[in-house]
Amino acid sequence: MSTTALTRSLVTSLVEDAVTAPSMHNAQPWRFVHRTGPGTVELHGDPLRGMPREDPDHRALHLGCGAALFGLRVAAVHRGLRPVVRLLPSPGDPWHLADVRFDGPDDADSDLGVLHDALSQRHTSRFPFTEELIPPEVTDGLRAAALLEGCRLVVPGAWHTDTVMDLVHASELFEAADEAVRAEIAAWTRTGAAGEGPDTEGIPSYAFGPRQYDVSSPVRDFGAPRQVPGRASARFERRPQIALLGTVDDTPEEWLKAGQAMHRVLLQATLDGLATSVMSQPLEWPELRSAARDPGSTAGFVHMLFRLGYGPRGRATPRRPVSEVLAFG
Ligand SMILES: Cc1cc2nc3c(=O)[nH]c(=O)nc-3n(C[C@H](O)[C@H](O)[C@H](O)COP(=O)(O)O)c2cc1C
């Protein structure tokens, strides 16, 4: 298919699928531009949607944009296109994160189409999971999904899981003691109180899940800073099944790769019948992040903590209308 054959409605539908991606606090820090001449879709990061306190280097912002890029690739293949991605194509503009052409070789990303249904089914679940163990062949498939995007997925054993849980607890204490971090979270959560930001972005209270009786699972409590009327408490899984996504280096290019790998793992897990959550809470503090890695692994830098299992998948959260994030140039 020729690249110039992309119609506005086709590009709009690709971007509609892309923006189902997860992003930190649902800030949706992305912008897309369709260049009709060369037939490319550009992805730009939006630093105004960054988190200066929790993500001063914009690593999480890149992860969210990488996830949206992966969604765009899946959507394109689903519609018979052959996406080819160039990361960071403008050396003078660090916010121009990627260009996507649609005239790749016949086999470009050809295996991604099967993930399309999972785009609308995947949500961050902050609900209790059962103790049912994930079969090893499923975790093997998730490791392979990360590898296909040039990243490593580490499924920690018992001692490493305990270490990560200790880091989660430490990060909760750090967060509770840091007024600026709490203010940032409050600015991106929606409880129906007066003065909150637009309801097309941020985390709505129905997605907080119940409060944990004793924090056995790494689920972040977005309702902690304020009272959410009617919010229940529940006992979560005692033995959380987690995984860590890492890369060898810690550069914007690697962050974009990690974002794509994160989304690929989440979509594959969704197809495999798992409920999923992603958590950055213990990775937002440099001193805790460095302790999260397995010293025996080549994945030197951890980017994301996954929680996987069987349980409620959570509900869809709002997205900004495509007209706000897509321009034609
Ligand atoms: C970089 C990044 C960091 C995130 N950190 C957390 C976190 O610490 N805790 C959490 O519960 N969710 C976290 N999320 C999930 C987002 O809150 C979630 O993707 C967003 O609210 C949209 O909801 P959805 O995933 O259900 O579509 C993170 C997502 C990304 C991409």
CSV table of C-alpha atoms and ligand atoms in Angstrom, one decimal:
chain,number,residue,atom,x,y,z
A,1,MET,CA,0.0,0.0,0.0
A,2,SER,CA,1.3,3.5,-0.9
A,3,THR,CA,1.9,5.7,2.1
A,4,THR,CA,0.0,8.6,0.5
A,5,ALA,CA,-3.2,6.5,0.5
A,6,LEU,CA,-3.8,7.2,4.2
A,7,THR,CA,-7.1,9.0,4.5
A,8,ARG,CA,-8.0,11.4,7.4
A,9,SER,CA,-10.5,8.9,8.7
A,10,LEU,CA,-8.0,6.1,8.6
A,11,VAL,CA,-5.4,8.1,10.4
A,12,THR,CA,-8.0,9.2,12.9
A,13,SER,CA,-8.9,5.6,13.6
A,14,LEU,CA,-5.3,4.6,14.0
A,15,VAL,CA,-4.8,7.4,16.6
A,16,GLU,CA,-8.0,6.4,18.3
A,17,ASP,CA,-6.5,3.0,18.9
A,18,ALA,CA,-3.1,4.4,19.8
A,19,VAL,CA,-4.5,6.6,22.7
A,20,THR,CA,-5.9,3.6,24.5
A,21,ALA,CA,-2.3,3.2,25.8
A,22,PRO,CA,-1.5,3.5,29.5
A,23,SER,CA,0.3,6.6,30.6
A,24,MET,CA,1.4,7.9,34.0
A,25,HIS,CA,-1.6,9.2,35.9
A,26,ASN,CA,-3.5,9.1,32.5
A,27,ALA,CA,-1.9,12.3,31.5
A,28,GLN,CA,-1.8,11.2,27.9
A,29,PRO,CA,1.4,13.2,27.1
A,30,TRP,CA,1.3,12.7,23.3
A,31,ARG,CA,0.5,14.5,20.1
A,32,PHE,CA,0.3,13.1,16.6
A,33,VAL,CA,0.8,14.9,13.3
A,34,HIS,CA,-0.1,13.3,10.0
A,35,ARG,CA,2.2,14.7,7.2
A,36,THR,CA,0.2,14.1,4.1
A,37,GLY,CA,3.2,14.7,1.8
A,38,PRO,CA,5.5,12.0,3.0
A,39,GLY,CA,2.6,10.0,4.4
A,40,THR,CA,4.1,9.7,7.8
A,41,VAL,CA,2.5,10.0,11.2
A,42,GLU,CA,4.7,11.9,13.7
A,43,LEU,CA,4.6,11.2,17.4
A,44,HIS,CA,5.5,14.1,19.7
A,45,GLY,CA,5.8,14.2,23.5
A,46,ASP,CA,4.0,16.9,25.4
A,47,PRO,CA,6.2,18.1,28.2
A,48,LEU,CA,3.3,20.2,29.6
A,49,ARG,CA,1.8,16.9,30.6
A,50,GLY,CA,4.9,15.8,32.5
A,51,MET,CA,5.2,15.2,36.2
A,52,PRO,CA,8.1,17.5,37.4
A,53,ARG,CA,8.2,15.9,40.9
A,54,GLU,CA,7.7,12.2,40.1
A,55,ASP,CA,9.3,12.1,36.7
A,56,PRO,CA,11.8,15.0,36.4
A,57,ASP,CA,13.8,13.2,33.6
A,58,HIS,CA,10.6,12.5,31.6
A,59,ARG,CA,11.3,8.8,31.5
A,60,ALA,CA,7.8,7.8,32.4
A,61,LEU,CA,6.5,10.3,29.8
A,62,HIS,CA,8.6,8.5,27.1
A,63,LEU,CA,7.2,5.1,28.4
A,64,GLY,CA,3.6,6.3,27.8
A,65,CYS,CA,4.4,7.7,24.4
A,66,GLY,CA,6.2,4.5,23.5
A,67,ALA,CA,3.1,2.6,24.5
A,68,ALA,CA,1.0,4.8,22.3
A,69,LEU,CA,3.4,4.2,19.5
A,70,PHE,CA,3.1,0.4,19.9
A,71,GLY,CA,-0.7,0.8,19.8
A,72,LEU,CA,-0.4,2.7,16.6
A,73,ARG,CA,1.7,-0.2,15.1
A,74,VAL,CA,-0.9,-2.8,16.2
A,75,ALA,CA,-3.7,-0.7,14.8
A,76,ALA,CA,-1.9,-0.2,11.5
A,77,VAL,CA,-1.2,-3.9,11.0
A,78,HIS,CA,-4.8,-4.7,11.9
A,79,ARG,CA,-5.8,-2.5,9.0
A,80,GLY,CA,-3.4,-4.1,6.5
A,81,LEU,CA,-0.7,-1.5,6.7
A,82,ARG,CA,3.0,-2.1,7.2
A,83,PRO,CA,4.4,0.3,9.8
A,84,VAL,CA,8.1,1.2,9.9
A,85,VAL,CA,9.2,3.3,12.9
A,86,ARG,CA,12.1,5.7,13.2
A,87,LEU,CA,12.7,6.8,16.8
A,88,LEU,CA,13.9,10.3,17.6
A,89,PRO,CA,14.2,11.4,14.0
A,90,SER,CA,15.0,15.1,14.6
A,91,PRO,CA,18.3,15.5,16.5
A,92,GLY,CA,17.4,19.2,17.3
A,93,ASP,CA,14.0,18.4,18.7
A,94,PRO,CA,13.9,15.9,21.6
A,95,TRP,CA,10.1,16.0,21.7
A,96,HIS,CA,9.8,14.7,18.2
A,97,LEU,CA,9.8,11.1,19.4
A,98,ALA,CA,9.0,9.0,16.3
A,99,ASP,CA,8.0,8.9,12.7
A,100,VAL,CA,5.9,6.1,11.4
A,101,ARG,CA,5.8,5.2,7.7
A,102,PHE,CA,3.4,2.6,6.3
A,103,ASP,CA,5.3,1.2,3.4
A,104,GLY,CA,7.5,-1.4,5.1
A,105,PRO,CA,8.3,-4.8,3.7
A,106,ASP,CA,5.4,-7.3,3.6
A,107,ASP,CA,6.3,-8.9,6.9
A,108,ALA,CA,6.7,-5.6,8.8
A,109,ASP,CA,5.3,-6.2,12.2
A,110,SER,CA,3.0,-8.8,10.6
A,111,ASP,CA,2.4,-10.7,13.8
A,112,LEU,CA,1.0,-7.7,15.7
A,113,GLY,CA,-2.6,-7.8,14.3
A,114,VAL,CA,-3.7,-10.5,16.8
A,115,LEU,CA,-3.1,-8.0,19.6
A,116,HIS,CA,-5.7,-5.5,18.3
A,117,ASP,CA,-8.7,-6.8,20.3
A,118,ALA,CA,-6.7,-6.5,23.5
A,119,LEU,CA,-6.2,-2.7,23.0
A,120,SER,CA,-9.8,-2.1,24.2
A,121,GLN,CA,-9.8,-4.9,26.8
A,122,ARG,CA,-6.6,-3.9,28.6
A,123,HIS,CA,-7.1,-1.7,31.7
A,124,THR,CA,-5.0,-1.1,34.8
A,125,SER,CA,-6.6,-3.3,37.5
A,126,ARG,CA,-6.2,-2.1,41.0
A,127,PHE,CA,-8.5,-4.8,42.3
A,128,PRO,CA,-7.5,-8.0,44.3
A,129,PHE,CA,-6.3,-10.9,42.2
A,130,THR,CA,-6.7,-14.6,43.2
A,131,GLU,CA,-3.7,-16.6,44.3
A,132,GLU,CA,-3.9,-18.8,41.1
A,133,LEU,CA,-0.4,-19.2,39.7
A,134,ILE,CA,0.3,-18.1,36.1
A,135,PRO,CA,1.5,-21.1,34.0
A,136,PRO,CA,5.2,-20.9,33.1
A,137,GLU,CA,4.4,-21.1,29.3
A,138,VAL,CA,2.4,-17.8,29.7
A,139,THR,CA,5.3,-16.1,31.5
A,140,ASP,CA,7.6,-17.4,28.8
A,141,GLY,CA,5.4,-15.8,26.2
A,142,LEU,CA,5.5,-12.5,28.0
A,143,ARG,CA,9.3,-12.6,28.3
A,144,ALA,CA,9.4,-13.2,24.5
A,145,ALA,CA,7.1,-10.3,23.9
A,146,ALA,CA,9.5,-8.0,25.7
A,147,LEU,CA,12.5,-9.4,23.9
A,148,LEU,CA,10.9,-8.8,20.5
A,149,GLU,CA,10.9,-5.1,21.4
A,150,GLY,CA,14.5,-5.2,22.5
A,151,CYS,CA,13.8,-5.3,26.3
A,152,ARG,CA,14.1,-7.8,29.2
A,153,LEU,CA,11.2,-9.0,31.3
A,154,VAL,CA,12.4,-10.4,34.6
A,155,VAL,CA,10.0,-12.6,36.6
A,156,PRO,CA,11.5,-12.4,40.1
A,157,GLY,CA,11.7,-15.3,42.5
A,158,ALA,CA,10.6,-15.1,46.1
A,159,TRP,CA,13.5,-13.1,47.6
A,160,HIS,CA,13.5,-10.6,44.8
A,161,THR,CA,9.7,-10.2,45.0
A,162,ASP,CA,10.1,-9.5,48.8
A,163,THR,CA,12.8,-6.9,48.0
A,164,VAL,CA,10.5,-5.2,45.5
A,165,MET,CA,7.6,-5.2,48.1
A,166,ASP,CA,10.0,-3.6,50.6
A,167,LEU,CA,10.8,-0.9,48.0
A,168,VAL,CA,7.0,-0.4,47.4
A,169,HIS,CA,6.5,0.1,51.1
A,170,ALA,CA,9.4,2.5,51.3
A,171,SER,CA,8.1,4.5,48.3
A,172,GLU,CA,4.7,4.8,50.0
A,173,LEU,CA,6.4,6.4,53.0
A,174,PHE,CA,8.5,8.7,50.9
A,175,GLU,CA,5.4,9.7,49.0
A,176,ALA,CA,3.3,10.3,52.1
A,177,ALA,CA,6.1,12.6,53.4
A,178,ASP,CA,6.4,14.6,50.2
A,179,GLU,CA,3.8,17.3,49.9
A,180,ALA,CA,4.8,18.2,46.3
A,181,VAL,CA,4.4,14.6,45.1
A,182,ARG,CA,1.0,14.4,46.8
A,183,ALA,CA,-0.1,17.6,45.2
A,184,GLU,CA,1.0,16.3,41.8
A,185,ILE,CA,-1.0,13.1,42.3
A,186,ALA,CA,-4.0,15.1,43.5
A,187,ALA,CA,-3.9,17.2,40.4
A,188,TRP,CA,-4.2,14.1,38.2
A,189,THR,CA,-6.9,12.2,40.2
A,190,ARG,CA,-10.6,12.8,39.8
A,191,THR,CA,-13.0,12.3,42.8
A,192,GLY,CA,-15.8,14.6,41.7
A,193,ALA,CA,-14.6,17.4,44.1
A,194,ALA,CA,-14.9,21.0,43.0
A,195,GLY,CA,-11.9,22.5,41.0
A,196,GLU,CA,-10.6,19.3,39.6
A,197,GLY,CA,-9.1,19.3,36.0
A,198,PRO,CA,-10.9,18.0,32.9
A,199,ASP,CA,-12.6,14.6,33.2
A,200,THR,CA,-11.1,13.4,29.9
A,201,GLU,CA,-7.7,12.9,31.6
A,202,GLY,CA,-6.4,11.8,35.0
A,203,ILE,CA,-7.4,8.8,37.1
A,204,PRO,CA,-11.1,8.6,38.0
A,205,SER,CA,-12.0,7.3,41.5
A,206,TYR,CA,-13.7,4.2,40.1
A,207,ALA,CA,-10.3,3.0,38.9
A,208,PHE,CA,-8.7,3.4,42.4
A,209,GLY,CA,-9.9,-0.1,43.4
A,210,PRO,CA,-10.4,-0.8,47.1
A,211,ARG,CA,-8.0,0.1,49.9
A,212,GLN,CA,-5.8,-2.7,51.0
A,213,TYR,CA,-6.2,-4.0,54.6
A,214,ASP,CA,-2.5,-4.8,54.8
A,215,VAL,CA,-0.4,-3.9,51.8
A,216,SER,CA,0.6,-7.3,50.5
A,217,SER,CA,0.3,-6.3,46.8
A,218,PRO,CA,2.2,-3.5,45.1
A,219,VAL,CA,-1.0,-1.7,44.0
A,220,ARG,CA,-0.6,2.1,44.5
A,221,ASP,CA,-3.3,3.8,46.6
A,222,PHE,CA,-4.4,6.8,44.6
A,223,GLY,CA,-7.2,7.4,47.1
A,224,ALA,CA,-4.8,7.7,50.0
A,225,PRO,CA,-4.4,11.5,50.1
A,226,ARG,CA,-8.2,12.1,50.4
A,227,GLN,CA,-11.3,10.4,51.5
A,228,VAL,CA,-13.3,8.8,48.7
A,229,PRO,CA,-16.8,8.3,49.9
A,230,GLY,CA,-18.0,4.7,49.8
A,231,ARG,CA,-14.6,3.3,49.0
A,232,ALA,CA,-14.3,-0.3,50.3
A,233,SER,CA,-11.4,-2.1,51.8
A,234,ALA,CA,-10.3,-5.6,50.7
A,235,ARG,CA,-7.6,-8.2,51.2
A,236,PHE,CA,-5.4,-8.5,48.2
A,237,GLU,CA,-3.4,-11.5,47.0
A,238,ARG,CA,-0.8,-12.5,49.6
A,239,ARG,CA,1.7,-13.6,47.0
A,240,PRO,CA,1.7,-11.0,44.2
A,241,GLN,CA,3.0,-12.2,40.8
A,242,ILE,CA,5.1,-9.4,39.5
A,243,ALA,CA,7.5,-8.8,36.7
A,244,LEU,CA,10.1,-6.1,36.0
A,245,LEU,CA,10.8,-4.6,32.6
A,246,GLY,CA,14.4,-3.4,32.0
A,247,THR,CA,16.9,-2.3,29.4
A,248,VAL,CA,20.7,-2.3,29.2
A,249,ASP,CA,20.9,1.5,29.0
A,250,ASP,CA,18.9,4.4,30.3
A,251,THR,CA,18.4,6.8,27.3
A,252,PRO,CA,15.3,8.4,25.8
A,253,GLU,CA,15.6,5.8,22.9
A,254,GLU,CA,15.6,2.9,25.4
A,255,TRP,CA,12.7,4.5,27.2
A,256,LEU,CA,10.7,4.6,24.0
A,257,LYS,CA,11.6,0.9,23.4
A,258,ALA,CA,10.6,0.1,26.9
A,259,GLY,CA,7.2,1.8,26.5
A,260,GLN,CA,6.6,-0.3,23.4
A,261,ALA,CA,7.7,-3.5,25.2
A,262,MET,CA,5.5,-2.6,28.2
A,263,HIS,CA,2.4,-2.3,25.9
A,264,ARG,CA,3.3,-5.5,24.0
A,265,VAL,CA,3.6,-7.4,27.3
A,266,LEU,CA,0.3,-6.0,28.6
A,267,LEU,CA,-1.6,-6.8,25.4
A,268,GLN,CA,-0.2,-10.3,25.2
A,269,ALA,CA,-1.1,-10.8,28.9
A,270,THR,CA,-4.6,-9.6,28.2
A,271,LEU,CA,-5.0,-12.0,25.3
A,272,ASP,CA,-3.7,-14.7,27.7
A,273,GLY,CA,-6.6,-14.0,30.0
A,274,LEU,CA,-4.6,-12.1,32.7
A,275,ALA,CA,-5.6,-9.0,34.5
A,276,THR,CA,-2.7,-6.5,34.7
A,277,SER,CA,-1.4,-3.4,36.4
A,278,VAL,CA,1.7,-1.4,36.0
A,279,MET,CA,3.4,0.5,38.7
A,280,SER,CA,6.2,3.1,38.8
A,281,GLN,CA,5.8,4.1,42.4
A,282,PRO,CA,9.1,2.5,43.7
A,283,LEU,CA,10.9,3.5,40.5
A,284,GLU,CA,10.2,7.2,40.9
A,285,TRP,CA,12.9,7.5,43.7
A,286,PRO,CA,16.4,7.0,42.3
A,287,GLU,CA,17.7,5.3,45.4
A,288,LEU,CA,14.9,2.7,45.3
A,289,ARG,CA,14.9,2.2,41.6
A,290,SER,CA,18.5,1.1,41.6
A,291,ALA,CA,17.7,-1.5,44.3
A,292,ALA,CA,14.8,-2.9,42.2
A,293,ARG,CA,17.0,-4.7,39.7
A,294,ASP,CA,18.2,-8.2,39.9
A,295,PRO,CA,22.0,-7.9,40.2
A,296,GLY,CA,22.4,-11.0,38.1
A,297,SER,CA,20.4,-9.7,35.2
A,298,THR,CA,21.7,-7.8,32.2
A,299,ALA,CA,18.6,-5.5,32.5
A,300,GLY,CA,20.6,-2.8,34.2
A,301,PHE,CA,17.8,-0.2,34.4
A,302,VAL,CA,14.3,-1.1,35.5
A,303,HIS,CA,11.5,0.9,33.9
A,304,MET,CA,8.3,-0.7,35.0
A,305,LEU,CA,6.8,-3.0,37.6
A,306,PHE,CA,4.0,-5.2,36.4
A,307,ARG,CA,1.4,-7.0,38.6
A,308,LEU,CA,-0.2,-9.9,36.8
A,309,GLY,CA,-2.8,-12.4,37.7
A,310,TYR,CA,-6.4,-13.5,37.6
A,311,GLY,CA,-9.1,-11.2,38.8
A,312,PRO,CA,-11.2,-8.2,37.7
A,313,ARG,CA,-9.7,-6.3,34.7
A,314,GLY,CA,-10.9,-2.9,35.8
A,315,ARG,CA,-12.8,-0.4,33.7
A,316,ALA,CA,-11.8,1.8,30.8
A,317,THR,CA,-10.7,5.3,31.9
A,318,PRO,CA,-11.4,8.4,29.8
A,319,ARG,CA,-9.2,9.7,27.0
A,320,ARG,CA,-9.0,13.1,25.4
A,321,PRO,CA,-10.8,13.3,22.1
A,322,VAL,CA,-8.6,12.5,19.1
A,323,SER,CA,-9.3,16.0,17.7
A,324,GLU,CA,-7.2,17.4,20.6
A,325,VAL,CA,-4.2,15.2,20.0
A,326,LEU,CA,-4.1,14.8,16.2
A,327,ALA,CA,-3.2,17.5,13.7
A,328,PHE,CA,-2.9,17.3,9.9
A,329,GLY,CA,0.0,19.1,8.3
B,1,LIG,C1,4.9,5.3,33.1
B,1,LIG,C2,3.7,4.8,33.8
B,1,LIG,C3,3.7,4.8,35.2
B,1,LIG,C4,2.5,4.4,35.9
B,1,LIG,N1,2.6,4.3,37.2
B,1,LIG,C5,1.5,3.7,37.9
B,1,LIG,C6,1.6,3.5,39.3
B,1,LIG,O1,2.6,3.8,39.9
B,1,LIG,N2,0.5,2.9,39.9
B,1,LIG,C7,-0.7,2.6,39.2
B,1,LIG,O2,-1.6,2.1,39.7
B,1,LIG,N3,-0.7,2.8,37.8
B,1,LIG,C8,0.3,3.4,37.2
B,1,LIG,N4,0.3,3.5,35.8
B,1,LIG,C9,-1.0,3.2,35.1
B,1,LIG,C10,-1.7,4.5,34.7
B,1,LIG,O3,-2.3,5.1,35.9
B,1,LIG,C11,-2.9,4.1,33.8
B,1,LIG,O4,-2.3,3.6,32.6
B,1,LIG,C12,-3.7,5.3,33.4
B,1,LIG,O5,-4.4,5.7,34.5
B,1,LIG,C13,-4.7,4.9,32.3
B,1,LIG,O6,-5.5,3.8,32.7
B,1,LIG,P1,-5.6,2.4,31.9
B,1,LIG,O7,-4.2,1.8,32.0
B,1,LIG,O8,-6.6,1.6,32.7
B,1,LIG,O9,-5.9,2.7,30.5
B,1,LIG,C14,1.4,4.0,35.1
B,1,LIG,C15,1.4,4.0,33.7
B,1,LIG,C16,2.6,4.4,33.1
B,1,LIG,C17,2.6,4.3,31.6
